[in-house]
Short mmCIF file of C-alpha atoms in Angstrom, two decimals:
data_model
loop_
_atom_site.label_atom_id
_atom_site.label_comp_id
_atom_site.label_asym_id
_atom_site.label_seq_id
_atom_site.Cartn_x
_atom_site.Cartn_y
_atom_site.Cartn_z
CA UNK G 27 -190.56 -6.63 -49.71
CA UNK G 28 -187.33 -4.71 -50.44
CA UNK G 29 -185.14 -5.83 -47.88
CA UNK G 30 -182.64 -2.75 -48.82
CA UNK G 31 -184.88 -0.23 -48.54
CA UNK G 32 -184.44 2.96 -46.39
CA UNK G 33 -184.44 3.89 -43.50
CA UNK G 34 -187.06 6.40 -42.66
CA UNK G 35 -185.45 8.91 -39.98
CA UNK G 36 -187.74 9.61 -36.81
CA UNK G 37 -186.56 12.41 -35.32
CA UNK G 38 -185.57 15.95 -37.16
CA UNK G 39 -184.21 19.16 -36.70
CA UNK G 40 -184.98 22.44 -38.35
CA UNK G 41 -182.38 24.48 -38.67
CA UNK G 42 -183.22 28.28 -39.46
CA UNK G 43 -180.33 30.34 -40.21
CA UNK G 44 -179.38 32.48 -43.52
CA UNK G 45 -175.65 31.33 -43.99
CA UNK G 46 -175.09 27.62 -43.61
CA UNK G 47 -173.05 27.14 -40.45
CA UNK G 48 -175.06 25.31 -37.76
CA UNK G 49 -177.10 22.56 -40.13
CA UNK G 50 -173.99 21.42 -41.82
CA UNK G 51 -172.30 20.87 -37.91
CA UNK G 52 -175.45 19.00 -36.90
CA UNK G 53 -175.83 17.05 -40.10
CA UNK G 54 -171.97 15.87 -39.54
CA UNK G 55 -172.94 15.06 -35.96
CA UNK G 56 -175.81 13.44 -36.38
CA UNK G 57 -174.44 11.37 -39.52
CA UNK G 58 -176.11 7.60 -39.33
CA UNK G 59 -178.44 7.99 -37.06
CA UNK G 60 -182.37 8.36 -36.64
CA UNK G 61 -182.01 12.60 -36.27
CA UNK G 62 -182.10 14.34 -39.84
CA UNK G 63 -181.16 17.61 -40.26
CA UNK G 64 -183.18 19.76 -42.45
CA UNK G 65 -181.71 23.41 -43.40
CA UNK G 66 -184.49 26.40 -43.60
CA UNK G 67 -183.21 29.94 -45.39
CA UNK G 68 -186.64 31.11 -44.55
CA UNK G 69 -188.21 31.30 -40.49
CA UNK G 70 -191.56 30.43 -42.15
CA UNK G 71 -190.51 26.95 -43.80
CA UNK G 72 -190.22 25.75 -40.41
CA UNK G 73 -193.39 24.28 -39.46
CA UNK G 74 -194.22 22.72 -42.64
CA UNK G 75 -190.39 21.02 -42.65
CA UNK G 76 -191.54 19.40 -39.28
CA UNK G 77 -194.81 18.26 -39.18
CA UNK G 78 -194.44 14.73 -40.79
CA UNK G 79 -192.23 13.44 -38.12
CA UNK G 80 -193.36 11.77 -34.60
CA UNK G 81 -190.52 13.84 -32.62
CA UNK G 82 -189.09 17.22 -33.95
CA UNK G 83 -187.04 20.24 -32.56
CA UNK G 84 -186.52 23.86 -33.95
CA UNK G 85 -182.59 25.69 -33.67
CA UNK G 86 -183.53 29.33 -34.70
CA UNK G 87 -180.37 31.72 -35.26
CA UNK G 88 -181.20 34.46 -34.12
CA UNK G 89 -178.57 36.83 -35.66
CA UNK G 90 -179.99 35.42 -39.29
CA UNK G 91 -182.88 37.99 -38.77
CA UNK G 92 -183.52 38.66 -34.88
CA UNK G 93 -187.29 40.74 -35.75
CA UNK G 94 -188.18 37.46 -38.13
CA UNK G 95 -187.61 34.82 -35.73
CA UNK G 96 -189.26 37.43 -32.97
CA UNK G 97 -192.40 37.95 -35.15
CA UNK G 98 -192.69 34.01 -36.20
CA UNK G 99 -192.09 32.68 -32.54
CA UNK G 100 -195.40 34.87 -31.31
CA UNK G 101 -197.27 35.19 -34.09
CA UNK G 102 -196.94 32.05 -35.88
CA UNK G 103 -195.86 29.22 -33.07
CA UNK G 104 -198.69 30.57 -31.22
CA UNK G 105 -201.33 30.20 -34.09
CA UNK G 106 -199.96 26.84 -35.12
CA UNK G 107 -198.61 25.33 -32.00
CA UNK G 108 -196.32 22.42 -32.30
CA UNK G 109 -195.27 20.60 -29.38
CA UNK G 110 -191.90 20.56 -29.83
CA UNK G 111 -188.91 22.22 -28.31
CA UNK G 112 -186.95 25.67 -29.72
CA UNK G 113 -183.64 26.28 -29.16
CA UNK G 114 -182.28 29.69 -29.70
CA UNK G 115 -178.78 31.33 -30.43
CA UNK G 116 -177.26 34.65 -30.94
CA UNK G 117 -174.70 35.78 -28.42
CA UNK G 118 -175.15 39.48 -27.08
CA UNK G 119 -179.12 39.41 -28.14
CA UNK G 120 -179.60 35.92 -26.85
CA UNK G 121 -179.17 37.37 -22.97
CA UNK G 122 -180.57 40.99 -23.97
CA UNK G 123 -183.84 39.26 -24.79
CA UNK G 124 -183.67 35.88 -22.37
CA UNK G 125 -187.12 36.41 -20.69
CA UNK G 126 -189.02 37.59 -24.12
CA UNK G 127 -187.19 34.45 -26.11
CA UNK G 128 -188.44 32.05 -22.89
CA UNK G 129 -191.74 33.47 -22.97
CA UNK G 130 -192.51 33.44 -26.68
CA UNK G 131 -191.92 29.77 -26.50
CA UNK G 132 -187.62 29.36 -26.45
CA UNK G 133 -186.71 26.02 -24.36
CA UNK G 134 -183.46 26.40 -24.45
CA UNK G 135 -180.94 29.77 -25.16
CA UNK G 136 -177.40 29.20 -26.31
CA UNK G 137 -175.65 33.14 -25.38
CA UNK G 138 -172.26 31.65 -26.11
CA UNK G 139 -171.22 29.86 -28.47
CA UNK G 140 -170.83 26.10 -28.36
CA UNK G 141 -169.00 23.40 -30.00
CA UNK G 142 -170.90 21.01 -32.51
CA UNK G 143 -170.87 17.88 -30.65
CA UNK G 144 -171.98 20.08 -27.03
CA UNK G 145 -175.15 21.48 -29.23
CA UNK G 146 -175.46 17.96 -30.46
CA UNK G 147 -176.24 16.16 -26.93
CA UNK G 148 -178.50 18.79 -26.22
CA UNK G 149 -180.19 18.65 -29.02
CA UNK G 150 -180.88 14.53 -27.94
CA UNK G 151 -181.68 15.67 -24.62
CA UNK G 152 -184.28 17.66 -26.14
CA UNK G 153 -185.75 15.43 -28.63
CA UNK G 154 -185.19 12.55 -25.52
CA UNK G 155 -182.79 10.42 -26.83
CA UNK G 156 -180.15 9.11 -24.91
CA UNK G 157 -176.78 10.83 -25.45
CA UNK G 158 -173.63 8.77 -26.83
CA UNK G 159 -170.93 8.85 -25.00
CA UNK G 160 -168.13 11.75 -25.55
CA UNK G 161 -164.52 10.35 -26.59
#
């Protein structure tokens, strides 16, 4: 048994947005530890990124293609339901759309924008892991 061999991460996040901003921040933040941080260019690679792991969560930027991540969040998360939790974010159309987001399956909806480590701990408290503490 190789004694040095790796360790497999538990928990992931898909992160769907065209320009890399967010999956580099949460890679950073979540930098040794169980949560890996996969980048999708394309709304549809979601699901298959996601379904190998026990305990998964979805960020969808929603200024990356706001009529994608519409279409794919009722047509496709309905079809192929995963039981795991979305978070959302795109500032003016984040609150424009808050009750169509919530209701096409959104569990959480970032209108503002919010600092890596804040996104971060509620990314744990929505894959259930305990937050570290903030310095």
């Amino acid at each position: 048994m190789n004694w040095q061999a790796e360790r497999r991460p538990s928990h992931i996040v898909a992160v769907f947005e065209r320009q890399p901003f967010w999956g580099p921040e949460l890679q950073r933040q979540f930098k040794q530890s169980s949560v890996e941080v996969r980048e999708c260019r394309v709304v549809g690679d979601l699901l298959p990124t996601i379904e190998e792991f026990p305990s998964a969560l979805i960020f969808i930027d929603l200024e990356s293609g706001l009529e994608e991540c519409l279409s794919w969040l009722r047509s496709e998360l309905r079809v192929h339901p995963h039981p795991c939790p979305v978070i959302a974010c795109g500032a003016a159309t984040a609150t424009d759309l808050a009750w169509v987001l919530r209701e096409a399956g959104v569990t959480a909806l970032l209108a503002e924008f919010v600092p890596g480590e804040k996104l971060a701990r509620l990314c744990r408290r929505q894959l259930g892991l305990q937050p570290r503490p903030v310095r």
